[in-house]
Coordinates of C-alpha atoms and ligand atoms in Angstrom, one line a residue:
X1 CA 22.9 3.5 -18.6
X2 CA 21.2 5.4 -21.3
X3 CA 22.5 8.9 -21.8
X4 CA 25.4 9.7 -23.0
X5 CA 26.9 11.4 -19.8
X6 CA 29.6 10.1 -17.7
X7 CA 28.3 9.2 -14.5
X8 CA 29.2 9.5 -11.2
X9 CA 28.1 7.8 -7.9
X10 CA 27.9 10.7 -5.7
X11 CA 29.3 9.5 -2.1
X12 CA 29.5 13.6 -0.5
X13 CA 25.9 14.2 -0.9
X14 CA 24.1 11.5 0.8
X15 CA 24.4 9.8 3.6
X16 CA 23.1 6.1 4.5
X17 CA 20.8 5.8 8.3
X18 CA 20.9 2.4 10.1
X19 CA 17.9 2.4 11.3
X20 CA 14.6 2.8 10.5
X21 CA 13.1 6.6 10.4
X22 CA 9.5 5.5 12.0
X23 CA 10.4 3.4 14.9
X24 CA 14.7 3.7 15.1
X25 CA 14.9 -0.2 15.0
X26 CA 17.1 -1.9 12.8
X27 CA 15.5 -4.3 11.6
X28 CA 15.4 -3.6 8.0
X29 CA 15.5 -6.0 5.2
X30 CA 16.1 -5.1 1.4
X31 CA 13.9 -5.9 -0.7
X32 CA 14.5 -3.8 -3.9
X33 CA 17.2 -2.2 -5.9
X34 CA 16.1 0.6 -8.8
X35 CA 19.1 2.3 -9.1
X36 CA 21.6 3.9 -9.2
X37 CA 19.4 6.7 -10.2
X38 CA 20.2 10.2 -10.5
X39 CA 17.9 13.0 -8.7
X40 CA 14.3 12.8 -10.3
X41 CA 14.1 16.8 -10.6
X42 CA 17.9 17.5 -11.4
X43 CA 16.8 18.6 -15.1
X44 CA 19.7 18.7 -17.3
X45 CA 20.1 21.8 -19.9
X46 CA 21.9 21.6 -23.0
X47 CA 25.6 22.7 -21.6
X48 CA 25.1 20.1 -19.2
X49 CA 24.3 17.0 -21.3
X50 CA 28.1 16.6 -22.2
X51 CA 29.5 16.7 -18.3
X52 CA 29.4 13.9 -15.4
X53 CA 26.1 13.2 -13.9
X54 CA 25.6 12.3 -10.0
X55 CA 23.9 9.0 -9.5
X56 CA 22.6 7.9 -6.5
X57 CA 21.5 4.6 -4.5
X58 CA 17.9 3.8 -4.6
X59 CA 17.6 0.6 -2.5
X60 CA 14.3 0.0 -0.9
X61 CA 13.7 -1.7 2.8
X62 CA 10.8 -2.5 4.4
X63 CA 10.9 -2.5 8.4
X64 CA 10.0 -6.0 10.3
X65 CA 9.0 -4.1 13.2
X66 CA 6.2 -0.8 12.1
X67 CA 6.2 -1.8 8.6
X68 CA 7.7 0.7 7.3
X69 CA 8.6 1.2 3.3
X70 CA 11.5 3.2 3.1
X71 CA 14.9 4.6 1.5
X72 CA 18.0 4.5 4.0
X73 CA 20.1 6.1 1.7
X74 CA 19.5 10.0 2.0
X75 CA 20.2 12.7 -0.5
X76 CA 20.9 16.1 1.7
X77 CA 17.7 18.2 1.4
X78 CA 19.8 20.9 1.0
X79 CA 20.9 19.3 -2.6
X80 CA 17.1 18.1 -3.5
X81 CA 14.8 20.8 -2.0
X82 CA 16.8 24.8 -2.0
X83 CA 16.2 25.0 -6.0
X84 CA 12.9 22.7 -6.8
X85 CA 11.5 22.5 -10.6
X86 CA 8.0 21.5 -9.0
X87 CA 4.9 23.6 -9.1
X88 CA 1.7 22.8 -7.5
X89 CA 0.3 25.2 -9.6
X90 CA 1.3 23.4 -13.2
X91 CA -1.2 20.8 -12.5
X92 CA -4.4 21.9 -13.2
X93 CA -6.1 18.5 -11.3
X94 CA -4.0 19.5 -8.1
X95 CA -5.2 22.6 -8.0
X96 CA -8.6 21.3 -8.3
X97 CA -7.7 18.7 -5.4
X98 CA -6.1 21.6 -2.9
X99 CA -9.2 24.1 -3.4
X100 CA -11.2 21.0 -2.7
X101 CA -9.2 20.1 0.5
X102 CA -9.1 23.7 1.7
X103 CA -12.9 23.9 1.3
X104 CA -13.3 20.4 3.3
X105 CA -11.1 21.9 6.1
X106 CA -12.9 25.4 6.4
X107 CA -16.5 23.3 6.9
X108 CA -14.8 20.4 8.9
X109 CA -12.9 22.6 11.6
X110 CA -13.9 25.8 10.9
X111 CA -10.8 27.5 11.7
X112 CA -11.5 31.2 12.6
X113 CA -10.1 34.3 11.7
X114 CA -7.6 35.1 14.4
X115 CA -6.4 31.2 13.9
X116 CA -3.5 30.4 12.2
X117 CA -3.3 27.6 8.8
X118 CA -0.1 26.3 8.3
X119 CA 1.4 24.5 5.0
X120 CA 4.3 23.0 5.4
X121 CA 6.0 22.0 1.8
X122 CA 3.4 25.0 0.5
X123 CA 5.6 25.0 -2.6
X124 CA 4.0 28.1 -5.2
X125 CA 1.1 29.0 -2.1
X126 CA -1.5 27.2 -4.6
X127 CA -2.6 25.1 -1.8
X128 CA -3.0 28.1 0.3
X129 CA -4.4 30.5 -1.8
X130 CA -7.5 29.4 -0.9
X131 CA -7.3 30.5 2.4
X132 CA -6.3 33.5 1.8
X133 CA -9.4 34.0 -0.3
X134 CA -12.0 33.1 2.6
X135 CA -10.1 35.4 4.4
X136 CA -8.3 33.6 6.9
X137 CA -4.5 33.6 8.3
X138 CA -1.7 31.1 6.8
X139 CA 1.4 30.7 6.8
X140 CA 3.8 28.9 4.5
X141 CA 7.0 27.1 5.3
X142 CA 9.0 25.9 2.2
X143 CA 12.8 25.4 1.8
X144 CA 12.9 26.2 -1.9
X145 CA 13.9 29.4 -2.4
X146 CA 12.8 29.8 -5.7
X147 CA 9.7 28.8 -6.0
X148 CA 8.4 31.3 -2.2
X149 CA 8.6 34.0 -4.4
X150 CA 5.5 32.8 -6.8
X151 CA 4.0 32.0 -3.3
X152 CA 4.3 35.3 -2.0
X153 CA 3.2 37.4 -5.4
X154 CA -0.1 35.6 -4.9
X155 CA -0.4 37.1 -1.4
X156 CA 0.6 33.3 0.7
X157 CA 3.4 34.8 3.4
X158 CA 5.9 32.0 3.3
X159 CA 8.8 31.5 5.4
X160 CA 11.8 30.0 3.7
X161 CA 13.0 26.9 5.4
X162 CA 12.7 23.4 6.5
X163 CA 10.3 22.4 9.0
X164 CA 11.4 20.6 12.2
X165 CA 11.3 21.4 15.9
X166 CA 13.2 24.0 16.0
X167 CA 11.1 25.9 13.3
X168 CA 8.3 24.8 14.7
X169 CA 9.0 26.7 18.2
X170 CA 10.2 30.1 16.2
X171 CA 6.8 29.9 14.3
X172 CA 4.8 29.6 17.4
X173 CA 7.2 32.5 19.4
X174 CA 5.9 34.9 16.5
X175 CA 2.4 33.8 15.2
X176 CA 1.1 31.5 18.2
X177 CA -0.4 28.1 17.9
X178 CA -1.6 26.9 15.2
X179 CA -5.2 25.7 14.6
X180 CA -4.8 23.4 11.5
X181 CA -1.1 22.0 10.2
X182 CA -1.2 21.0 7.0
X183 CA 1.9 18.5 5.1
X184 CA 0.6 17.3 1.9
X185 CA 3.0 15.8 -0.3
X186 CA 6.0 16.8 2.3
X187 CA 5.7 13.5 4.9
X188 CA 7.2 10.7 2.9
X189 CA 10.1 13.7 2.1
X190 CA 10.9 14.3 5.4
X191 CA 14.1 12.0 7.0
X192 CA 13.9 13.8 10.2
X193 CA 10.1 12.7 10.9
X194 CA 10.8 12.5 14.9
X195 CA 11.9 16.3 14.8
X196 CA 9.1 17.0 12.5
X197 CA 6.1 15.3 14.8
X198 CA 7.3 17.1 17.7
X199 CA 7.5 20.2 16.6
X200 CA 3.8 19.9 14.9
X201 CA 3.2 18.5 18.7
X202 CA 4.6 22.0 20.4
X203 CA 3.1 24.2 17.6
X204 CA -0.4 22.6 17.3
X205 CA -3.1 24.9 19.3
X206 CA -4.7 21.9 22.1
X207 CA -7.7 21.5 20.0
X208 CA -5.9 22.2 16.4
X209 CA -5.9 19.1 13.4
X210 CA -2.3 18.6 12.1
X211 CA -3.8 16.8 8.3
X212 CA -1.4 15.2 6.0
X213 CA -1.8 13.3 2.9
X214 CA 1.1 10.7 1.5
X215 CA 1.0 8.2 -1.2
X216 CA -0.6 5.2 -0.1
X217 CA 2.0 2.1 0.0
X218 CA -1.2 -0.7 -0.8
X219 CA -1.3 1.1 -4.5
X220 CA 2.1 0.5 -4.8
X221 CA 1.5 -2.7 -3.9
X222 CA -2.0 -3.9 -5.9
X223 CA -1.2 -1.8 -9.2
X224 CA 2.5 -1.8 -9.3
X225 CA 3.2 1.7 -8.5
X226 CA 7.2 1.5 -8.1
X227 CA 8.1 4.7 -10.2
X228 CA 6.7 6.9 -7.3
X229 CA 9.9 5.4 -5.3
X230 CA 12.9 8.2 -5.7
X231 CA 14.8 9.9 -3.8
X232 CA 12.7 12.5 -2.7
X233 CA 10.4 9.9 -1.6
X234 CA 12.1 8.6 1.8
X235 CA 8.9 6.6 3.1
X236 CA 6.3 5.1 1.2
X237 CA 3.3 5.4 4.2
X238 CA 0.8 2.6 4.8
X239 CA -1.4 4.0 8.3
X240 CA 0.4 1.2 10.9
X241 CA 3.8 3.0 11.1
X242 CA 1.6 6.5 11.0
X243 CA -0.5 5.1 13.4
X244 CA 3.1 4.2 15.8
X245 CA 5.2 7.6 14.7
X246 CA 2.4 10.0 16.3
X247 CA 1.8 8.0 19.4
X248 CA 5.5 8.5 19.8
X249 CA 5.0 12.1 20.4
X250 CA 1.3 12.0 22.0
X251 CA -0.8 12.4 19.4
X252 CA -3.5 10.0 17.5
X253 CA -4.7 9.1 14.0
X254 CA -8.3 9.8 14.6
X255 CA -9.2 9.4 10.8
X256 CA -8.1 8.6 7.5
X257 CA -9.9 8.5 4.0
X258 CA -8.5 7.5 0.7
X259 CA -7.7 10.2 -2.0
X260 CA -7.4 9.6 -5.5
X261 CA -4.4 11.7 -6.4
X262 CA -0.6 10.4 -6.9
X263 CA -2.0 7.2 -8.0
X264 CA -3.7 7.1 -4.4
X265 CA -2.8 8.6 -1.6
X266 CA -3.6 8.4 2.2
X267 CA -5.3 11.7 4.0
X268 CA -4.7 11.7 7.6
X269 CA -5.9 13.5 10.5
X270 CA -4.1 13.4 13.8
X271 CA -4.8 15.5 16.8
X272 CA -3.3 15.8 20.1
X273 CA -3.9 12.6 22.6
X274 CA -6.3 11.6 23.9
X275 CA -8.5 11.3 20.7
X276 CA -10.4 8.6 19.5
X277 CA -9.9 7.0 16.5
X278 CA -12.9 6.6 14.1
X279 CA -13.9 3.4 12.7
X280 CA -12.1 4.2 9.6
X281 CA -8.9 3.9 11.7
X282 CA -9.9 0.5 12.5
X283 CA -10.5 -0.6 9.4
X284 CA -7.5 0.6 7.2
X285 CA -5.7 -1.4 9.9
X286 CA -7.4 -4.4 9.5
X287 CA -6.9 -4.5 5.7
X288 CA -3.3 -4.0 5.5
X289 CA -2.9 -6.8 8.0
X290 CA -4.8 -9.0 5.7
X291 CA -2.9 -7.7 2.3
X292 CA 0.6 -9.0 4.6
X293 CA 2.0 -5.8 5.2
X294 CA 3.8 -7.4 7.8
X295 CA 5.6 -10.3 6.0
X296 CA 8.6 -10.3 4.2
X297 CA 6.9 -12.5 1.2
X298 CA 4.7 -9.7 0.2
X299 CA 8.0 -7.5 -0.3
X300 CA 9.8 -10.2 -2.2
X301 CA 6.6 -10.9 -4.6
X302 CA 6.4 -6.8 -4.9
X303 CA 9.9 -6.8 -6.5
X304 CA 9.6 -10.1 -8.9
X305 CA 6.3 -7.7 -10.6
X306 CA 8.0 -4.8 -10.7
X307 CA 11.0 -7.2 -12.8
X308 CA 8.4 -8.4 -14.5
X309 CA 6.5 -5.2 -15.6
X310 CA 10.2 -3.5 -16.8
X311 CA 10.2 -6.7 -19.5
X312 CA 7.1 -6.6 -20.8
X313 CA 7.2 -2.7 -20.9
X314 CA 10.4 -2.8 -23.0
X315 CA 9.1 -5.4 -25.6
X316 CA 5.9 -3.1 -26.0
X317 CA 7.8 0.1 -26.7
X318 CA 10.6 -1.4 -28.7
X319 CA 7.9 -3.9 -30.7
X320 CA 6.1 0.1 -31.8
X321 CA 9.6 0.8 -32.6
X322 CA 10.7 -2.2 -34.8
X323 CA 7.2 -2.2 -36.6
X324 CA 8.2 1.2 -38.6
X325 CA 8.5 4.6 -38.5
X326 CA 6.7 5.4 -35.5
X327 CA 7.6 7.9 -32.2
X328 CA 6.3 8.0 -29.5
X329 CA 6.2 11.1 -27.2
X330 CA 5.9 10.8 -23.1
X331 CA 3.6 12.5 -21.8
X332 CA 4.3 14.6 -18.4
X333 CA 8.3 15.1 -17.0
X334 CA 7.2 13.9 -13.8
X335 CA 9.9 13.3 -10.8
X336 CA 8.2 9.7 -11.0
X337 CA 9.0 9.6 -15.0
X338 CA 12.7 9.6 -13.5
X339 CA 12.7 6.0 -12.0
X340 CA 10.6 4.3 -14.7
X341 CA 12.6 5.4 -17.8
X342 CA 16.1 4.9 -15.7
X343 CA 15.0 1.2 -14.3
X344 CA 13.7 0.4 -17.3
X345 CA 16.6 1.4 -19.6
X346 CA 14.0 4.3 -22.0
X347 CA 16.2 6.6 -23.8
X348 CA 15.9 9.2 -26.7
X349 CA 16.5 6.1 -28.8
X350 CA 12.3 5.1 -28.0
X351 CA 11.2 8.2 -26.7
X352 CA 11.7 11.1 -29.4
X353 CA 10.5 13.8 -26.7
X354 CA 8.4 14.5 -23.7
X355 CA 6.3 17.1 -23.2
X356 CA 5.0 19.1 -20.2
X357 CA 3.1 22.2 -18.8
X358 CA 5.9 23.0 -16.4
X359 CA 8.0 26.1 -18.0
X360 CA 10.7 25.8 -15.9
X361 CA 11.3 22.1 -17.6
X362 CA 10.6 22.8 -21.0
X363 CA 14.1 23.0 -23.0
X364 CA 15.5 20.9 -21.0
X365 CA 16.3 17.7 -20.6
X366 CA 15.5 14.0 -18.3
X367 CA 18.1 13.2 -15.7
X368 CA 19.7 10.1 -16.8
X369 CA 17.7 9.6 -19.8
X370 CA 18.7 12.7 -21.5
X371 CA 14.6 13.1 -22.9
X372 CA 14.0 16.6 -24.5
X373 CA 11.1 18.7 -22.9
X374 CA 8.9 20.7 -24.8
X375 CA 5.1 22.4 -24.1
X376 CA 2.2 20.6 -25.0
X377 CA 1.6 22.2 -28.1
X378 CA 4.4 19.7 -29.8
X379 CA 2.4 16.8 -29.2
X380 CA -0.8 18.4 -31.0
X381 CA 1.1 19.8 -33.8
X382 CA 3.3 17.0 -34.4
X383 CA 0.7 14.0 -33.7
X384 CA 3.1 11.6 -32.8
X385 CA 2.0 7.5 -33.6
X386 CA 2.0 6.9 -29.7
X387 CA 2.5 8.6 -25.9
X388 CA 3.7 7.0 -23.2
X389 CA 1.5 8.4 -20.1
X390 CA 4.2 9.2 -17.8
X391 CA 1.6 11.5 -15.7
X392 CA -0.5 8.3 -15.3
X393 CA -1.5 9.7 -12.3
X394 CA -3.6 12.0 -14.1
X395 CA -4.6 9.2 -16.9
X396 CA -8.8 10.3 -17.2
X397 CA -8.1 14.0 -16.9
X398 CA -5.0 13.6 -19.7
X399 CA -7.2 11.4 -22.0
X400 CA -10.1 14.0 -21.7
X401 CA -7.8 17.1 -23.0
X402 CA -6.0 14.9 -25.8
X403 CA -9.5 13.8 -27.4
X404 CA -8.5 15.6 -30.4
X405 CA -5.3 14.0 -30.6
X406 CA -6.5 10.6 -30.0
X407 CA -9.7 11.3 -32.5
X408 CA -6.7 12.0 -34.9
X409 CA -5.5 8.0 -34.1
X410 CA -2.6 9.0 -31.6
X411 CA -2.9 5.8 -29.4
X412 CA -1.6 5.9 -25.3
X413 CA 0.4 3.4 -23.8
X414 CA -0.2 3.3 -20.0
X415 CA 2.3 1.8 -18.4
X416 CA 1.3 0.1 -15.3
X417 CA -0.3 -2.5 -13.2
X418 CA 0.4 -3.7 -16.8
X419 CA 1.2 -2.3 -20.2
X420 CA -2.2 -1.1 -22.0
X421 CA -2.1 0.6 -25.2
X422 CA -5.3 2.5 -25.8
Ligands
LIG501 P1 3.0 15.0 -10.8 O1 2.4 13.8 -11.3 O2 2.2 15.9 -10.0 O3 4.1 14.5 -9.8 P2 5.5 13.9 -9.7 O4 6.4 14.9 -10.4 O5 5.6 13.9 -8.3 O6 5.6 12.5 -10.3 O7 3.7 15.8 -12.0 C1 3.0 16.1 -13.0 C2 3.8 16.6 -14.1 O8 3.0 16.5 -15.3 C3 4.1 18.1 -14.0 O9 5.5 18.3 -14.4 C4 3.1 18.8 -14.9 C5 2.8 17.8 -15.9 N1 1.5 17.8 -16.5 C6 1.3 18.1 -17.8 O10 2.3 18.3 -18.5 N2 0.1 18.1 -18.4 C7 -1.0 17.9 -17.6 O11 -2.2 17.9 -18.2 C8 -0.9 17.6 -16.2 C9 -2.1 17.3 -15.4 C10 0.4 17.5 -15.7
LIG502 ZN1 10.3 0.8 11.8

């Protein structure tokens, strides 16, 4: 491994499921292994750089029968999610997206103002805020208990747990149904997802639109998007096992749109059954048979580019190195930053420093890789010969605020379908 810390395979804190979190069948096959790994957001200070690290699995299965991408090995959300380092609110582009989506949902289903919006996973309330603004009721459900605080100062009422039937029914003893239930960015997080899509069922007003969005598995499949597997990430969605999971607990997918944010994701809208599905439906369905979804070849040719990427991404990055004095910064201490610089073997020894708008990362340093953090301002003041865009997610929005930088000949290295220095 790269750091210097001794590591340990944790065995307490996870535990591994035999079957498959969509359907409950078993037939899994493994098709990928990117570990051991340790936990994308377990941020290392400087005390802790010297003690033992816990690493853990990430093997990746795909399910013969819904199709679904997923992790059997599972990290106890209690370990990942109590004391989280994310903030919605650090990424300017997401808060853009969410005021976007909260607008769309206000003119698409006009919720009223006696009817209750729920967030589950509302992390720092930036999601919604915006509710709260038009004037409308919410309600957010979060386990992290750091982060509810910063949710509640900006006036988002957030209760302080994890969402599952059980929650669901205390929510809707105290507040009553709810007319829209929102998960973005919470679905593919989620190991008890039967739990989770009944109690949306039971809290859901008859009429109400439960909406989530997930990273769209066909992205990681056309553009080689494997660092946005960790262990956060149990499921990586395409709409077939979606499509399965809700009819489980009589509901439908009766639309679905593409959004381009976490290097694509899914947007799906499921309501009580019976509901039609719109065309859309129909037609995402269609595709994904036709990309192989359902064949074990497409799996096995997924993890031969993925081996092939980490090669040609290490010759690039240690070529810039052997050629002379240059550094080269990352850009962005994302959870997905985690899995690419562990798989791919990046240390401090190629990457002087990363740097990122999150304060509650900045001094520290990258799980596994052992990376310094620091604010953005480093990269401008030090003008570093190269970045590696580790946000790639937010690659035309990045470029556009570094102009100066790259005006001043700093050159980006983008590091997937294929690496690109620009
Ligand atoms: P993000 O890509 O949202 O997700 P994940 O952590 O799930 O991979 O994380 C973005 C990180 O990048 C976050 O730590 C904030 C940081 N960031 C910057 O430092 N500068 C920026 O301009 C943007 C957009 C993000
Ligand atoms: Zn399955």
């Amino acid at each position: 491994m790269i750091g210097t810390n001794n590591i340990k395979i944790n065995k307490q804190n996870f535990k591994t499921r035999p079957d498959c979190r969509v359907c409950a069948g078993n037939h899994l096959e493994k098709f990928l292994t990117l570990g051991p790994t340790p936990l994308a957001n377990s941020y290392l200070t400087k005390e802790q750089l010297g003690q033992v690290e816990d690493f853990y699995p990430l093997d990746v299965y795909f399910c013969r029968d819904c199709c679904l991408v997923q992790l059997l090995d599972v990290v106890s959300p209690e370990v990942m999610f109590k004391d989280y380092a994310y903030l919605t609110g650090a990424s300017n582009p997401m808060r853009v997206h969410f005021a976007e989506m909260a607008q769309d949902i206000i003119d698409n289903f006009s919720p009223n103002k006696d009817q209750l919006v729920i967030d589950v996973g509302s992390n720092d309330g930036t999601f919604l805020s915006n509710f709260v603004k038009a004037g409308l009721k919410v309600l957010g459900v979060d386990p992290a208990a750091n982060v509810a605080p910063i949710a509640k100062a900006q006036g988002v009422p957030t209760l302080v747990d994890f969402f599952n039937e059980e929650c669901a029914l205390r929510i809707r003893e105290k507040y009553g149904p709810a007319q829209v239930i929102v998960g973005a960015n919470v679905f593919a997080h989620n190991d008890g997802l039967e739990s989770f899509s009944k109690g949306v069922s039971e809290l859901l007003a008859a009429d109400g639109v439960f909406i989530i969005e997930v990273p769209y598995f066909l992205n990681m499949l056309d553009k080689l998007e494997f660092d946005t597997i960790y262990h956060e990430h149990l499921s990586c969605f395409s709409l077939h096992p979606l499509v399965h999971l809700f009819a489980r607990f009589g509901m439908a997918v009766v639309d679905v749109k593409e959004m381009p944010v976490h290097g694509g994701s899914l947007r799906v809208f499921v309501k009580k059954s019976p509901a039609k599905p719109s065309a859309n439906v129909q037609r995402f369905l269609a595709v994904e048979r036709e990309k192989g979804i359902h064949l074990l070849e497409t799996y096995q040719k997924l993890a031969q580019d993925i081996a092939v990427l980490k090669e040609k991404l290490g010759r690039v990055l240690r070529g810039i190195k052997q050629e002379g004095a240059n550094r080269i910064a990352g850009y962005g201490a994302t959870a997905k930053s985690c899995t690419l610089l562990n798989y791919c073997g990046i240390g401090p020894g190629v990457l002087d420093y990363i740097v990122d708008t999150t304060p509650l990362k900045q001094g520290k340093y990258t799980p596994g890789s052992h990376i310094p953090i620091f604010p953005e301002e480093k990269l401008r003041q030090e003008n570093p010969e190269y970045v590696l865009l580790l946000a790639w997610n937010y690659g035309p929005q990045i470029m556009q605020k570094e102009a100066l930088y790259r005006q001043k000949g700093g050159k980006f290295i983008l590091p997937m379908p294929e690496p690109k220095t620009v």
